[in-house]
Coordinates of C-alpha atoms in Angstrom, one line a residue:
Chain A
X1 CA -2.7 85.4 -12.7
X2 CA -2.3 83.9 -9.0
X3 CA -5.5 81.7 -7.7
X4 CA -6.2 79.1 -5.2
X5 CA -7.2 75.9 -6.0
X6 CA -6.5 72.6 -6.8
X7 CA -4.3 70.6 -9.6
X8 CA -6.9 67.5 -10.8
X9 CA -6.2 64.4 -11.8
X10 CA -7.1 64.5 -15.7
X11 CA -7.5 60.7 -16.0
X12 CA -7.7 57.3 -13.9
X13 CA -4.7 55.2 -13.7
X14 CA -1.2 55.6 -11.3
X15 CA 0.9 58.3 -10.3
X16 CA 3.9 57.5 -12.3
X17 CA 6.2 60.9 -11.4
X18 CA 5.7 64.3 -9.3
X19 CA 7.0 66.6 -10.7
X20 CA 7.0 69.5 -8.6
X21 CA 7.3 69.9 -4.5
X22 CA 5.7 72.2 -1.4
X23 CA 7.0 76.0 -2.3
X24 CA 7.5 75.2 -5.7
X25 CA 5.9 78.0 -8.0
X26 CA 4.1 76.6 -11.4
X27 CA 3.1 78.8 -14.3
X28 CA -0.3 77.6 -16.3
X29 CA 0.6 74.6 -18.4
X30 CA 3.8 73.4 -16.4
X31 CA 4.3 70.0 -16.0
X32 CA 3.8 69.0 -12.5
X33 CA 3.8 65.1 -12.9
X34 CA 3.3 62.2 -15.2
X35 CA 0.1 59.6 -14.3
X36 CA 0.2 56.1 -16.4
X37 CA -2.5 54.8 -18.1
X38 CA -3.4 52.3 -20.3
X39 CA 0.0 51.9 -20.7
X40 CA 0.8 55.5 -21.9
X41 CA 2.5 58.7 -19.8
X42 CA 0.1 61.3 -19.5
X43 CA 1.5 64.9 -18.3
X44 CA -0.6 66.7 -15.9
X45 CA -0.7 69.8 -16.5
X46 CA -1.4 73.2 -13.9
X47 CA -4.5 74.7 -14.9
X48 CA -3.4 77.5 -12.5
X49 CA -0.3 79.8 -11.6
X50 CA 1.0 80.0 -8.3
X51 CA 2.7 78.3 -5.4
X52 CA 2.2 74.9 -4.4
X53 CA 1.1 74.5 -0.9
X54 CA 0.2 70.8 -0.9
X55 CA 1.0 67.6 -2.5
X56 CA -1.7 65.1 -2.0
X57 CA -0.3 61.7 -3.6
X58 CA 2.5 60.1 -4.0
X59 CA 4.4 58.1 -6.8
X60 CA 2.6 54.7 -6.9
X61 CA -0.7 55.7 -5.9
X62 CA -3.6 54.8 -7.8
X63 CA -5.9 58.0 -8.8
X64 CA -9.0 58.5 -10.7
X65 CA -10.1 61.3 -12.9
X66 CA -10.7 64.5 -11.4
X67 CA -8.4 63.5 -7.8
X68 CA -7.3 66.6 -6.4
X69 CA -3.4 66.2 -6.7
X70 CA -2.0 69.4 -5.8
X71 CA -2.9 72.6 -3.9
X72 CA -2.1 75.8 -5.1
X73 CA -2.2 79.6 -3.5
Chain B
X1 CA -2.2 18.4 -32.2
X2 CA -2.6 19.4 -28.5
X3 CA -4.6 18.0 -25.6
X4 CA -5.0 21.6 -24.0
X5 CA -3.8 25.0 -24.8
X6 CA -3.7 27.9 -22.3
X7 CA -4.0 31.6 -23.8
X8 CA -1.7 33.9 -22.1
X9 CA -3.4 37.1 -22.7
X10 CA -6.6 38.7 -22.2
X11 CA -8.8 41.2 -24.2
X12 CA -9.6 41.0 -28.0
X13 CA -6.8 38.5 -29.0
X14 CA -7.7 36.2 -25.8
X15 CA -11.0 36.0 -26.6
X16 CA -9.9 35.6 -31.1
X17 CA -7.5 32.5 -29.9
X18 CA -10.0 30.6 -28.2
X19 CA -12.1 30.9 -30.9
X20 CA -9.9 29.1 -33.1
X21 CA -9.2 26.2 -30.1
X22 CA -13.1 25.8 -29.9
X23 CA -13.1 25.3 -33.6
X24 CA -10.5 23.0 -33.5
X25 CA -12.2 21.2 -30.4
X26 CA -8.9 21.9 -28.5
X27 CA -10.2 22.2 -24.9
X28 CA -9.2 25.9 -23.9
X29 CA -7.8 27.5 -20.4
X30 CA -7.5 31.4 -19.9
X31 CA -5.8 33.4 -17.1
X32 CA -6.9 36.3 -15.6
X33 CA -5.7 38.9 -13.0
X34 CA -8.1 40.4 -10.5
X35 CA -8.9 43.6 -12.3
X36 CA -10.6 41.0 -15.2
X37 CA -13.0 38.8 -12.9
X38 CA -15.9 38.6 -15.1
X39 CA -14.3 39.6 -18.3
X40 CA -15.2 38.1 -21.9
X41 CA -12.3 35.9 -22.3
X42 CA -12.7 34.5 -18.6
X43 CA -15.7 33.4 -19.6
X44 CA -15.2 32.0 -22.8
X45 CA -12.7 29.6 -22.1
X46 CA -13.3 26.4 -21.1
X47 CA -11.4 26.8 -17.5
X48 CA -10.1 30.5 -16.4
X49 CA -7.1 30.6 -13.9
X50 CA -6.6 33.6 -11.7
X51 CA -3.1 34.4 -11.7
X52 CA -2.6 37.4 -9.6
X53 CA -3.3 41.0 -9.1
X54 CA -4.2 43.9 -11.8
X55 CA -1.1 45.6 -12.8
X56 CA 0.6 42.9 -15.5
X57 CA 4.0 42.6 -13.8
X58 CA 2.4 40.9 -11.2
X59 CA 0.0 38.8 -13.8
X60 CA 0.2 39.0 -17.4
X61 CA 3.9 39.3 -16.8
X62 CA 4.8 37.2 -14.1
X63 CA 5.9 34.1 -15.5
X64 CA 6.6 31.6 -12.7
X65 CA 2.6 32.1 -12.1
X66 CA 1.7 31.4 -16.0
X67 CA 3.8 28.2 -16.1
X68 CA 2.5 27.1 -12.2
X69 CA -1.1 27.4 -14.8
X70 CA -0.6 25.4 -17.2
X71 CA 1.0 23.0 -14.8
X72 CA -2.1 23.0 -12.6
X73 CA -4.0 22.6 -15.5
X74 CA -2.9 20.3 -17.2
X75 CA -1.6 22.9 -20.8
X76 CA 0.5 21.1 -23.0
X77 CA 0.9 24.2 -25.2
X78 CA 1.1 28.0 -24.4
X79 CA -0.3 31.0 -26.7
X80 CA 0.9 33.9 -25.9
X81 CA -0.7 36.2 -28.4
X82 CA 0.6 39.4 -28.8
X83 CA 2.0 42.3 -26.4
X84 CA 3.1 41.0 -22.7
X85 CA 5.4 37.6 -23.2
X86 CA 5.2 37.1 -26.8
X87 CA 8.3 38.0 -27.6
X88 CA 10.0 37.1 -24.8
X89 CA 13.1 34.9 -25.2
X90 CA 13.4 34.0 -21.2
X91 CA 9.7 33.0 -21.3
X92 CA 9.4 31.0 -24.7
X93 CA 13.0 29.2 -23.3
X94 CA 11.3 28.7 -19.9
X95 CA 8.2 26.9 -20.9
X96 CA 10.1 24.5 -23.9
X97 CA 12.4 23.2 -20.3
X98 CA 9.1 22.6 -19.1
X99 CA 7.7 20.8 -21.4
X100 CA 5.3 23.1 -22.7
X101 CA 4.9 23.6 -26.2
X102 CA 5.6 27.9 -27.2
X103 CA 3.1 28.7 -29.9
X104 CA 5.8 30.9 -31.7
X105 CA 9.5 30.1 -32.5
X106 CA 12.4 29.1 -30.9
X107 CA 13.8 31.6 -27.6
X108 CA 17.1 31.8 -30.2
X109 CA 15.0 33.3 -33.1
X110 CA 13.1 35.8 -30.6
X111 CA 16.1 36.7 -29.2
X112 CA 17.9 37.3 -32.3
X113 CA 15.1 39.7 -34.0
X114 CA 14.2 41.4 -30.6
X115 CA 17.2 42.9 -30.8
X116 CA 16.5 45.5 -33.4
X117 CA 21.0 45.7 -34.2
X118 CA 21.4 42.2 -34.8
X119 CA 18.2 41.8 -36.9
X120 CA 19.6 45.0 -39.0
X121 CA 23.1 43.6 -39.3
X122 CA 21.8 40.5 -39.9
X123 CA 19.0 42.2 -43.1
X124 CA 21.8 43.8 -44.3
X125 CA 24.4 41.1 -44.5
X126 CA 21.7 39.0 -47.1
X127 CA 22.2 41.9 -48.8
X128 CA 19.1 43.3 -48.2
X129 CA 18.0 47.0 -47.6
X130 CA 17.4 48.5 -44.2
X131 CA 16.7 51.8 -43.1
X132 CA 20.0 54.2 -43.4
X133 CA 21.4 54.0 -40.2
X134 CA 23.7 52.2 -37.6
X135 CA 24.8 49.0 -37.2
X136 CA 26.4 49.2 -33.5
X137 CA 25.0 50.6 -30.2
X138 CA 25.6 54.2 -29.8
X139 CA 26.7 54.8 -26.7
X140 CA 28.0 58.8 -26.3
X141 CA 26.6 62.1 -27.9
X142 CA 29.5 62.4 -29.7
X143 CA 29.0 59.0 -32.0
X144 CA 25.0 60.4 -32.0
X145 CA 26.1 63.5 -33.5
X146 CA 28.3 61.8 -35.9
X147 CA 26.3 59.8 -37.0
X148 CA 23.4 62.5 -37.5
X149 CA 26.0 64.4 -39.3
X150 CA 26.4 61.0 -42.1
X151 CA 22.7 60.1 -42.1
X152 CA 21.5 64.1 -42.3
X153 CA 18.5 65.1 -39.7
X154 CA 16.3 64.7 -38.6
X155 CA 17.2 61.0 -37.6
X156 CA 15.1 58.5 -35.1
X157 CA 16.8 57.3 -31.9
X158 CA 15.9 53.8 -30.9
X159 CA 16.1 51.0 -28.3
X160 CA 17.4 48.0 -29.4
X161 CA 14.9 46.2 -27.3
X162 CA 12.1 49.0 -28.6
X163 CA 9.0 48.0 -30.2
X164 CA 5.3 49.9 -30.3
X165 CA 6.8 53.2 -30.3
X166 CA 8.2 53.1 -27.0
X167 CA 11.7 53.7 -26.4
X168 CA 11.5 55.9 -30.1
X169 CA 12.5 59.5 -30.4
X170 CA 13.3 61.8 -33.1
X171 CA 15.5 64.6 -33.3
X172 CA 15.4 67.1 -35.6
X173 CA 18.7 69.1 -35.1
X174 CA 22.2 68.2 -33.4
X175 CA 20.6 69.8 -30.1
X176 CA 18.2 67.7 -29.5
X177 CA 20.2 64.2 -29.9
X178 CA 21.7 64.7 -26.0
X179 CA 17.5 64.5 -24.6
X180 CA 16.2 61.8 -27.4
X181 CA 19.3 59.7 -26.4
X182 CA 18.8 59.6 -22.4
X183 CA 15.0 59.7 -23.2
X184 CA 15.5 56.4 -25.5
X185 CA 17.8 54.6 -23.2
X186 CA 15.7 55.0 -20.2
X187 CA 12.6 53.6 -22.1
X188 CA 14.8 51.0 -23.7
X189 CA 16.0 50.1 -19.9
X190 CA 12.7 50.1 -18.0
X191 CA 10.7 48.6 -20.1
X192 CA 12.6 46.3 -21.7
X193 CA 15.7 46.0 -19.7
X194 CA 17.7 46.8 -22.9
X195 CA 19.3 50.0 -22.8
X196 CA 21.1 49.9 -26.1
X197 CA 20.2 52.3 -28.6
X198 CA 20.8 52.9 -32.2
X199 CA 20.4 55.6 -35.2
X200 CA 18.3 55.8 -38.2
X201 CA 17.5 58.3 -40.7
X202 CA 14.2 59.3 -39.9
X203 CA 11.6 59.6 -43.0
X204 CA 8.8 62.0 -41.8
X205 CA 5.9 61.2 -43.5
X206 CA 6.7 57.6 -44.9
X207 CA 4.1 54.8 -45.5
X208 CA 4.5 51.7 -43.0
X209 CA 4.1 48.2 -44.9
X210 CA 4.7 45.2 -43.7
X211 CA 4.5 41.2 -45.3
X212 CA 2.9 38.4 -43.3
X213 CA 4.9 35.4 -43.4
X214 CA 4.1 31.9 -42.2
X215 CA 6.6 29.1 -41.8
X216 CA 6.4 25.5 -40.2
X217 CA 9.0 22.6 -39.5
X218 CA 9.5 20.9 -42.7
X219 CA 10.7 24.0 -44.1
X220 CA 8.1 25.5 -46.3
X221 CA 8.0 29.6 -46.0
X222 CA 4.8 31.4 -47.4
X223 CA 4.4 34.9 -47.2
X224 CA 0.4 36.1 -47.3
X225 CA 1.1 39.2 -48.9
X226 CA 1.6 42.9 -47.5
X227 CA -0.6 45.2 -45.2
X228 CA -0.5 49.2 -45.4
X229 CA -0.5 50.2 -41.7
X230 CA 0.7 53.5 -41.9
X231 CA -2.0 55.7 -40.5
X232 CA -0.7 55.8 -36.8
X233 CA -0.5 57.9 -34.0
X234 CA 2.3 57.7 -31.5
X235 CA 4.0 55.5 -33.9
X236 CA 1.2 52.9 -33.3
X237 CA -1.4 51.6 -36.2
X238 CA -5.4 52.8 -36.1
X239 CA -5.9 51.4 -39.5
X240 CA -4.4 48.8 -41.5
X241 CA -5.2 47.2 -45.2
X242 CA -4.4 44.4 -47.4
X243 CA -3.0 44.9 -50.1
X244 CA -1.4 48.3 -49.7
X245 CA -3.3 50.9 -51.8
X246 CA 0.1 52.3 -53.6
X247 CA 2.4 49.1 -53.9
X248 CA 3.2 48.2 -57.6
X249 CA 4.1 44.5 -58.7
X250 CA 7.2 45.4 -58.6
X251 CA 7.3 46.9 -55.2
X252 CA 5.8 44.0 -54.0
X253 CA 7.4 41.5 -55.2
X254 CA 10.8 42.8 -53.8
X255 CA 8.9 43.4 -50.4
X256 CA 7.9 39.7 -50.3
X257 CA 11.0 38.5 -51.7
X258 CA 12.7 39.9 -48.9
X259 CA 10.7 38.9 -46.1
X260 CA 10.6 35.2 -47.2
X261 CA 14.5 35.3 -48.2
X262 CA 14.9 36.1 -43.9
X263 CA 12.1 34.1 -43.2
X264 CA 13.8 30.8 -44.8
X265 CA 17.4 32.0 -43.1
X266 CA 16.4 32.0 -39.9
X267 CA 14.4 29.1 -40.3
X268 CA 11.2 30.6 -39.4
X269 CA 8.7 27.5 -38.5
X270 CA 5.6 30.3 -37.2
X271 CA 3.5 32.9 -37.8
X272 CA 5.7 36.6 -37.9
X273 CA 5.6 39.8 -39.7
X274 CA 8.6 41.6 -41.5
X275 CA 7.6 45.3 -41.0
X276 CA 9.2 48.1 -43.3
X277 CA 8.9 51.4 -44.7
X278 CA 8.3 52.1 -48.2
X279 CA 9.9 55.7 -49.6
X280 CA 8.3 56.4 -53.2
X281 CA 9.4 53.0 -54.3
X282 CA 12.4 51.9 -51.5
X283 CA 11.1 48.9 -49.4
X284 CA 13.2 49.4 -46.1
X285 CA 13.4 46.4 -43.6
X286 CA 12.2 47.9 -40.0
X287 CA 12.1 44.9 -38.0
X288 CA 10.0 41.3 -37.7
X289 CA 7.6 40.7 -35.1
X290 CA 8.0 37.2 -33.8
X291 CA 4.3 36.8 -32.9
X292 CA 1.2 37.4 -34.2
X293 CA -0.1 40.9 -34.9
X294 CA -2.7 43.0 -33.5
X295 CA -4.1 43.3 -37.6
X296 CA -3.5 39.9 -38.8
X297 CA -7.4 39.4 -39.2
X298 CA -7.1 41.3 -42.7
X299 CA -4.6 38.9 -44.3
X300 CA -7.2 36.2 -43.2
X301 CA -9.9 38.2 -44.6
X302 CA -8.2 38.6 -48.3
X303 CA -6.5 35.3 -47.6
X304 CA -9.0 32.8 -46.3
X305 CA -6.8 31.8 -43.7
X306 CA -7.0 31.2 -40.4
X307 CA -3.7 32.5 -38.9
X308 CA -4.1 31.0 -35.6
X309 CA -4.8 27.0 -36.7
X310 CA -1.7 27.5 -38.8
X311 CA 0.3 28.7 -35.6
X312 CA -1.1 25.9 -33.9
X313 CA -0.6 23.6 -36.5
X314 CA 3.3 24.5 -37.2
X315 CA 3.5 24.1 -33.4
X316 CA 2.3 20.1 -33.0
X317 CA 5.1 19.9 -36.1
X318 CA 2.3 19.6 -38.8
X319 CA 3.0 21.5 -42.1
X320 CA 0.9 24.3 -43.0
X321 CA -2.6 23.6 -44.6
X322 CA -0.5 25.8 -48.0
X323 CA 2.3 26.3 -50.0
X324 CA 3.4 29.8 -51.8
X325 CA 1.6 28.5 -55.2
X326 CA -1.8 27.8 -53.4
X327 CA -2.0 31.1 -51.5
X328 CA -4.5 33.7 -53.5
X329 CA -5.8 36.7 -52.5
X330 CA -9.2 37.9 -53.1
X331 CA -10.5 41.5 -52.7
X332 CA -9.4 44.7 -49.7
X333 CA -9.3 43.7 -46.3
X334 CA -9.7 47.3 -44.0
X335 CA -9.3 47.0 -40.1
X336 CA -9.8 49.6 -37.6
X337 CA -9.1 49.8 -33.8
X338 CA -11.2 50.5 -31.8
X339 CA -9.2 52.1 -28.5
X340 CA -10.8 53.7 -25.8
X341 CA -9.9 56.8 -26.3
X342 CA -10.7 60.3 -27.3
X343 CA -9.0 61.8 -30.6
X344 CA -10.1 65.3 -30.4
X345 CA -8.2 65.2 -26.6
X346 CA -5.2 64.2 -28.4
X347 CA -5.7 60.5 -28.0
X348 CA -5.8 59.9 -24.2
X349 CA -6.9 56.9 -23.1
X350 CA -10.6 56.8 -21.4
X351 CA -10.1 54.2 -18.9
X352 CA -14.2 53.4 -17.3
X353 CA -17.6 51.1 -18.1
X354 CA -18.6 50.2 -20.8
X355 CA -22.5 51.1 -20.4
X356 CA -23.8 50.1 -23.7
X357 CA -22.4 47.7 -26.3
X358 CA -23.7 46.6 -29.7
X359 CA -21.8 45.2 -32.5
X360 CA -23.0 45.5 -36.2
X361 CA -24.0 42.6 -37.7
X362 CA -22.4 42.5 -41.0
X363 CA -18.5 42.9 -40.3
X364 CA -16.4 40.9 -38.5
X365 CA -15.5 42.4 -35.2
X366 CA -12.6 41.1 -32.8
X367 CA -13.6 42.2 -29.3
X368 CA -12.6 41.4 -25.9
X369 CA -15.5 43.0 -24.1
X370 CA -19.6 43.5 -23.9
X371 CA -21.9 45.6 -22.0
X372 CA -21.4 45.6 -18.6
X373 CA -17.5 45.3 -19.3
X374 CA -14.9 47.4 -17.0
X375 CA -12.4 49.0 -19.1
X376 CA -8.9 48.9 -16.8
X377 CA -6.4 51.4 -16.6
X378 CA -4.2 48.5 -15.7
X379 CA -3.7 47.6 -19.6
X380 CA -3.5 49.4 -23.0
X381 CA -6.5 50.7 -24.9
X382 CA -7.3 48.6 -27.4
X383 CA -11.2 47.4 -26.9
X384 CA -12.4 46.0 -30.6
X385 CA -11.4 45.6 -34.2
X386 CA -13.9 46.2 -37.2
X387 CA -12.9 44.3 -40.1
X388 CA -14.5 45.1 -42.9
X389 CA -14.3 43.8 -46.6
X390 CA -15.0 44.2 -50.2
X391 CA -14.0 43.3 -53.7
X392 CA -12.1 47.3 -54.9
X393 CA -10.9 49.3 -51.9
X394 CA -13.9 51.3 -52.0
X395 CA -16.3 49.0 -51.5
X396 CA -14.3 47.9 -48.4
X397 CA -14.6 51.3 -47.2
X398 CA -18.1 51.6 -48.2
X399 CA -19.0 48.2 -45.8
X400 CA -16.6 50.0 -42.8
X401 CA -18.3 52.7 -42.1
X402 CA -21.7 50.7 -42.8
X403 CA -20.5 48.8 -39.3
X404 CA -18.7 51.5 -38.1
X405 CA -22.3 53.4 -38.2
X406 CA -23.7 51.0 -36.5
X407 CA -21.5 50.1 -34.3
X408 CA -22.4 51.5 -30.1
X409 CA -20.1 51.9 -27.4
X410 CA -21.6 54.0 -24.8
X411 CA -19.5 54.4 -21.5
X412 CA -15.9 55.4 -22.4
X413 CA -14.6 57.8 -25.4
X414 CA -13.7 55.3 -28.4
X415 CA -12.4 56.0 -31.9
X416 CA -15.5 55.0 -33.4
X417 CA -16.0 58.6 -34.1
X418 CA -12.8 59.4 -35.3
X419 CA -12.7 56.4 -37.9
X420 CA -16.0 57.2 -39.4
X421 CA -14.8 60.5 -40.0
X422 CA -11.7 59.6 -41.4
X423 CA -13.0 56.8 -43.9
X424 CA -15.5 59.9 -44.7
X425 CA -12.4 61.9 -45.7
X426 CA -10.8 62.2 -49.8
X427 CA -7.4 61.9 -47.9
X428 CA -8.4 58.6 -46.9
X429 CA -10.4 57.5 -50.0
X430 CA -6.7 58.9 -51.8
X431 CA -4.9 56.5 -49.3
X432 CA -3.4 59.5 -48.0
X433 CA -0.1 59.3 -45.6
X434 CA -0.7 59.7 -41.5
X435 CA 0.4 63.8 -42.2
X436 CA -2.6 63.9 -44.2
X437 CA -5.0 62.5 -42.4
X438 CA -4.0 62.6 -38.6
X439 CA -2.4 66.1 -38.8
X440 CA -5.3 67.9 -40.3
X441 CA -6.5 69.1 -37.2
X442 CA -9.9 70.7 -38.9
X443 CA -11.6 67.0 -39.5
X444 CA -10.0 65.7 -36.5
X445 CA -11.9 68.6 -33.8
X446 CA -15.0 67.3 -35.4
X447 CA -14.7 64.1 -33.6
X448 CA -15.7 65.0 -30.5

């Protein structure tokens, strides 16, 4: 299944690792990076398979839930 | 005892600290970081200094900042509660050379049991028993896998410097020791700039017990009996109880024996916890936290005591308002944390506002925040504590999810749900293990 669309941010807190890069491609349920919360690691996961055309944030940044993170085609 | 005490922490044990200096008629100060203008323990302390911005290396970390407080304010005595400095050797050494009195033990004694080898060399060389496992740093795959081989898998890889899960990985085959051990070292390194590890045997499904213990400077050691804290997730406690629901006489008194036989060794003159693991009937040392602990309120609720005037108290050099022969215990204690999260999501955190906020009126409840409060991404979880009591185990439970019932957090996901369900469940009311009760996924989806 390939569609367009964007990787979300699943909670609020920093972007700890990126995990994945511009032309990388990402199956449904690959880890494409880590975002620290309340102290914990939480993996962000690809709701979507395809190729990554866009990353929108770096490590460091501060994010809040539902932040586009990633575009995919 | 002291002329002004500042509270290095913020949250639920913030605002339970200044409860006691209020009590005491200890003027109080609190520090606060930018992301906790406006928050309960700002407020309830009798001056509030704001020590930097959100994320806690830059304020509930930074400890040139904390000392330049109490300085400016005029502190003669630092609690550091649990979690951020508490257990911080640099720190507690820092503020006794500048002249401000640590409300926990000596920087040697800290040091000593924060590192998780030497404490287990040191259990083991009173001739005590600690979990099967080394006694040096492992440093290659080759002495893992050795020592897999003599301890049988699946065995737990730790940092030395490790605490609250973190730095803690189990591997359940040969294969998997090359991952745990980089995984382990790297926690142990950033976090806690240790990256020593070492191996135990790991027990799967064993049941977490630790004994309070209380010392002061004249010498006397009282331990305030055990706590069961072993339904966890992550490897960190949800629920605790005092006494443990399966520990015989026997059990105990070889538990308590042991923690006050290291507690008098080391010379222990504060409040600290010797945490183990008990097998069927084998009592395992695990480690001793040098600080207070996040479920201390059910010792004082089976106990009487208040934990924190005794810390304060052994502090000034008083002795302890007990000794072993006047310490009873009356009844179950049960405590449950509230976190902001959400258990049917697999526990993730639910960082947000709190919207709506009411506390039930006939439990005791630890909380660091109110309506109206932000909950921060910036620090862990942990919102609230329900302590409940009553004279069998069953009618502590009973009174818990009474308040737990009544209990209303509106705003972020909290565990409120998932602990009335568990209390609800016969694995609980059969003091069940965390397999039982956190792994049956059926209960568990009904949280939501």
């Amino acid at each position: 299944m390939t569609a367009p669309g964007e990787i979300l941010s699943p909670i609020t807190g920093s972007v700890f690792r990126i995990h994945a890069a511009v032309g990388d491609a990402v199956e449904v349920e690959q880890v494409v990076a880590i975002i620290e919360s309340m102290k914990l690691e939480i993996e962000v996961e690809s709701e979507l398979a395809g190729t990554i055309v866009s990353v929108l944030v770096a490590e460091g940044d501060a994010i809040a839930e539902g932040d586009a993170m990633f575009t995919v085609q | 005892m002291f002329q002004k005490v500042l509270v290095a922490n913020r949250g639920e044990i913030a605002v339970r600290i200044l409860r006691t200096l209020r009590e005491l008629g200890i003027p109080s100060v609190a520090i606060y970081s930018e992301a906790d203008v406006g928050a309960l323990h700002v407020e309830l302390a009798d001056e509030a200094v704001l020590i930097g911005p959100a994320p806690a290396t830059a304020s509930y970390l930074d400890a040139d900042a904390i000392v330049a407080a109490c300085q400016a304010s005029g502190c003669d005595a630092l609690h550091p509660g649990y979690g951020f400095l508490s257990e911080n050797a640099a720190f507690a050494a820092r503020c006794c050379d500048e002249g401000i009195t640590f409300v926990g033990p000596s920087s040697e004694v800290i040091a000593l049991m924060g590192d998780k080898i030497r404490a287990r060399r040191l259990v083991a060389s009173l001739g005590l028993p600690i979990v099967p496992g080394t006694l040096e740093p492992v440093e290659t795959v080759s002495e893992a896998r050795a020592a897999g081989a003599e301890l049988g898998f699946p065995v737990a890889i730790k940092a030395a410097g490790g605490g609250g899960g973190i730095g803690f990985r189990v591997a359940r085959d040969p294969e998997e020791l090359e991952q745990a051990l980089a995984s382990s070292r790297s926690e142990g390194e950033r976090f806690f700039g240790n990256g020593e590890v070492y191996i135990e045997r790991y027990f799967d499904d064993p049941r977490h017990v630790e004994v309070q213990i209380l010392g002061d400077s004249t010498g006397n050691v009282v331990h305030l009996g055990e706590r069961d804290c072993t339904i966890q997730r992550r490897h960190q406690k949800l629920v605790e109880e005092s006494p443990a629901p399966t520990v015989s006489a026997d059990v105990r008194s070889r538990m308590t024996g042991l923690a006050t036989t290291l507690a008098a060794h080391i010379g222990y003159t504060t409040a600290g916890t010797i945490e183990g693991l008990l097998v069927d009937d084998d009592f395992y040392f695990l480690e001793m936290n040098t600080r207070l602990q996040v479920e201390h309120p059910v010792t004082e609720a089976v106990t009487g005591l208040d934990l924190v005037r005794e810390q304060l108290a052994a502090a000034a050099g008083q002795p302890l308002s007990v000794t072993q022969a006047d310490v009873r215990t009356e009844g179950t204690a049960i405590e449950c944390r509230i976190n902001a999260e959400a258990a049917h999501k697999n526990f993730i955190p639910s960082p947000g506002t709190i919207e709506r906020y009411s506390e039930p009126s006939d439990a005791r409840v630890d909380s660091g925040v109110r309506g109206g409060s932000i909950v921060s991404p910036h620090y862990d979880s942990l919102l609230a504590k329900v302590i409940a009591i009553g004279d069998t185990r069953e009618e502590a439970t009973a009174h818990m999810i009474e308040a737990l019932d009544e209990f209303e957090i509106v705003g972020v996901a909290t565990l409120l749900p998932f602990h009335r369900s568990l209390l609800r469940t016969t694995q609980w009311a059969e003091a069940g293990t965390a397999r039982d009760l956190i792994s049956d996924r059926d209960w568990l989806r009904a949280t939501a």
